[in-house]
Amino acid sequence: MRPLIFAANWKMHCGPTEARAFLDAFLVEHAPAPGREVWFFAPAVSVATVAAGLRGRAAVRTGVQNVYWEQTGAFTGETSVPMAADAGATAALVGHSERRHVFGETIEETGRKVRAVLAGGLIPVLCVGEKLDERERGDTIAVVEGQLDAVRGLDPQALSRLVIAYEPVWAIGTGRNATPHDAAEVHAAIRHHLAAVGAPADRVPILYGGSVKPGNATELVAEAEIDGVLVGGASLDPASWFAIVQAGRD
Ligand code: 13P
């Protein structure tokens, strides 16, 4: 059984003071439920605060939004995996569409980052997704499979530690989300491709991201192929985030 993962990606929001206040508000309401996990991808400067705020809580995880693949050295402005781990991160986003399209990160670079994250003992959450013109040309699956080349060559044990997030670029921050059916179709294709590169694909959680809100989270996680959500904007308000992590609970 794959867990259902509710992951907040705060992007460039929530410095340590705001992060602390967010957790104070969220954790009073939140009660863990079996099979469900709540993850927080905080900006690097807030990782230690979030990890401290979550300490002792069940079924929660702190993550960092980006890492560099070298361990230490003259790489001004970067965060290494051991440093993120030292601050309390146990997961890292890799290849978020903003890293690819705003900062020019390549598939080759995402591959190096996935390997560094695995080597450091963290969980890599590899983000993949097509742009609008690529979808309109019917290239969605080809684009996503190309991005999954980042994990080609990893051994099955490493592949079993992966999490994938399917985030169609046209759905991020736009209020336009993929229908649960469309997302599930891409998820199934991702799972199929992971199996083809040697992953124990039925064990790999595949999250959906892109304009997830309290109003659509339940129908998304109701799809058997959708193992959770990766949420930007709607994860910034404790009440809206609380409503999302409740999705599908009776
Ligand atoms: P939004 O939820 O704001 O569309 O962002 C999605 C995202 O990029 C999560 O990583």
mmCIF file of N, CA, C and O and ligand atoms in Angstrom, residues 9 11 93 96-98 127 167 171-175 209-213 230-234, ligand 1:
data_model
loop_
_atom_site.group_PDB
_atom_site.id
_atom_site.type_symbol
_atom_site.label_atom_id
_atom_site.label_comp_id
_atom_site.label_asym_id
_atom_site.label_seq_id
_atom_site.Cartn_x
_atom_site.Cartn_y
_atom_site.Cartn_z
ATOM 1 N N ASN A 9 4.361 22.954 -0.777
ATOM 2 C CA ASN A 9 5.570 23.596 -1.301
ATOM 3 C C ASN A 9 5.372 25.097 -1.120
ATOM 4 O O ASN A 9 4.608 25.716 -1.853
ATOM 5 N N LYS A 11 7.360 27.429 -1.665
ATOM 6 C CA LYS A 11 8.122 28.253 -2.629
ATOM 7 C C LYS A 11 8.861 29.363 -1.871
ATOM 8 O O LYS A 11 9.334 29.126 -0.762
ATOM 9 N N LEU A 93 12.766 18.394 -2.909
ATOM 10 C CA LEU A 93 12.203 18.512 -4.256
ATOM 11 C C LEU A 93 13.361 18.579 -5.234
ATOM 12 O O LEU A 93 14.396 19.195 -4.943
ATOM 13 N N HIS A 96 11.677 20.974 -9.790
ATOM 14 C CA HIS A 96 10.402 21.692 -9.849
ATOM 15 C C HIS A 96 10.365 22.539 -11.117
ATOM 16 O O HIS A 96 11.407 23.036 -11.567
ATOM 17 N N SER A 97 9.187 22.738 -11.675
ATOM 18 C CA SER A 97 9.114 23.450 -12.965
ATOM 19 C C SER A 97 9.712 24.849 -12.867
ATOM 20 O O SER A 97 10.262 25.365 -13.828
ATOM 21 N N GLU A 98 9.638 25.465 -11.672
ATOM 22 C CA GLU A 98 10.265 26.796 -11.551
ATOM 23 C C GLU A 98 11.787 26.688 -11.588
ATOM 24 O O GLU A 98 12.465 27.588 -12.082
ATOM 25 N N CYS A 127 10.035 16.256 -9.712
ATOM 26 C CA CYS A 127 8.865 16.902 -10.317
ATOM 27 C C CYS A 127 9.003 16.860 -11.834
ATOM 28 O O CYS A 127 10.068 17.172 -12.383
ATOM 29 N N GLU A 167 3.364 17.653 -12.239
ATOM 30 C CA GLU A 167 2.859 19.016 -12.145
ATOM 31 C C GLU A 167 2.845 19.633 -13.540
ATOM 32 O O GLU A 167 3.879 20.145 -13.995
ATOM 33 N N ALA A 171 -0.802 24.309 -15.235
ATOM 34 C CA ALA A 171 -1.747 24.244 -14.112
ATOM 35 C C ALA A 171 -1.173 24.883 -12.851
ATOM 36 O O ALA A 171 -1.876 25.027 -11.857
ATOM 37 N N ILE A 172 0.106 25.281 -12.883
ATOM 38 C CA ILE A 172 0.755 25.775 -11.660
ATOM 39 C C ILE A 172 0.449 27.258 -11.463
ATOM 40 O O ILE A 172 0.801 28.084 -12.304
ATOM 41 N N GLY A 173 -0.246 27.554 -10.377
ATOM 42 C CA GLY A 173 -0.534 28.940 -10.016
ATOM 43 C C GLY A 173 -1.504 29.628 -10.956
ATOM 44 O O GLY A 173 -1.620 30.855 -10.953
ATOM 45 N N THR A 174 -2.201 28.860 -11.785
ATOM 46 C CA THR A 174 -3.069 29.462 -12.802
ATOM 47 C C THR A 174 -4.545 29.324 -12.463
ATOM 48 O O THR A 174 -5.389 29.930 -13.124
ATOM 49 N N GLY A 175 -4.878 28.481 -11.483
ATOM 50 C CA GLY A 175 -6.280 28.209 -11.189
ATOM 51 C C GLY A 175 -6.858 27.177 -12.142
ATOM 52 O O GLY A 175 -8.018 26.786 -12.036
ATOM 53 N N GLY A 209 0.313 17.898 -8.734
ATOM 54 C CA GLY A 209 0.404 19.299 -8.309
ATOM 55 C C GLY A 209 -0.033 20.227 -9.415
ATOM 56 O O GLY A 209 0.155 19.938 -10.605
ATOM 57 N N GLY A 210 -0.598 21.359 -9.042
ATOM 58 C CA GLY A 210 -1.062 22.355 -10.022
ATOM 59 C C GLY A 210 -2.463 22.799 -9.655
ATOM 60 O O GLY A 210 -3.426 22.090 -9.912
ATOM 61 N N SER A 211 -2.547 23.965 -8.970
ATOM 62 C CA SER A 211 -3.843 24.549 -8.583
ATOM 63 C C SER A 211 -4.712 23.599 -7.764
ATOM 64 O O SER A 211 -5.926 23.546 -7.953
ATOM 65 N N VAL A 212 -4.070 22.856 -6.874
ATOM 66 C CA VAL A 212 -4.853 22.043 -5.923
ATOM 67 C C VAL A 212 -5.396 22.986 -4.847
ATOM 68 O O VAL A 212 -4.672 23.838 -4.329
ATOM 69 N N LYS A 213 -6.685 22.840 -4.556
ATOM 70 C CA LYS A 213 -7.375 23.702 -3.581
ATOM 71 C C LYS A 213 -8.232 22.808 -2.679
ATOM 72 O O LYS A 213 -8.473 21.644 -3.018
ATOM 73 N N LEU A 230 0.845 17.881 -4.293
ATOM 74 C CA LEU A 230 1.928 18.832 -3.991
ATOM 75 C C LEU A 230 1.323 20.209 -4.241
ATOM 76 O O LEU A 230 0.923 20.516 -5.363
ATOM 77 N N VAL A 231 1.255 21.013 -3.188
ATOM 78 C CA VAL A 231 0.414 22.203 -3.227
ATOM 79 C C VAL A 231 1.234 23.465 -2.978
ATOM 80 O O VAL A 231 1.981 23.541 -2.000
ATOM 81 N N GLY A 232 1.088 24.444 -3.868
ATOM 82 C CA GLY A 232 1.762 25.721 -3.693
ATOM 83 C C GLY A 232 0.863 26.707 -2.961
ATOM 84 O O GLY A 232 0.724 26.669 -1.734
ATOM 85 N N GLY A 233 0.205 27.573 -3.719
ATOM 86 C CA GLY A 233 -0.575 28.688 -3.164
ATOM 87 C C GLY A 233 -1.491 28.315 -1.999
ATOM 88 O O GLY A 233 -1.500 28.995 -0.967
ATOM 89 N N ALA A 234 -2.253 27.231 -2.169
ATOM 90 C CA ALA A 234 -3.250 26.890 -1.151
ATOM 91 C C ALA A 234 -2.627 26.257 0.100
ATOM 92 O O ALA A 234 -3.335 25.936 1.052
HETATM 93 P P1 13P B 1 0.055 25.918 -7.076
HETATM 94 O O1 13P B 1 -0.617 24.965 -6.112
HETATM 95 O O2 13P B 1 0.189 27.312 -6.542
HETATM 96 O O3 13P B 1 -0.566 25.836 -8.443
HETATM 97 O O4 13P B 1 1.567 25.401 -7.247
HETATM 98 C C1 13P B 1 1.793 24.063 -7.521
HETATM 99 C C2 13P B 1 3.229 23.770 -7.341
HETATM 100 O O5 13P B 1 4.067 24.239 -8.094
HETATM 101 C C3 13P B 1 3.606 22.917 -6.202
HETATM 102 O O6 13P B 1 4.942 22.526 -6.293
#
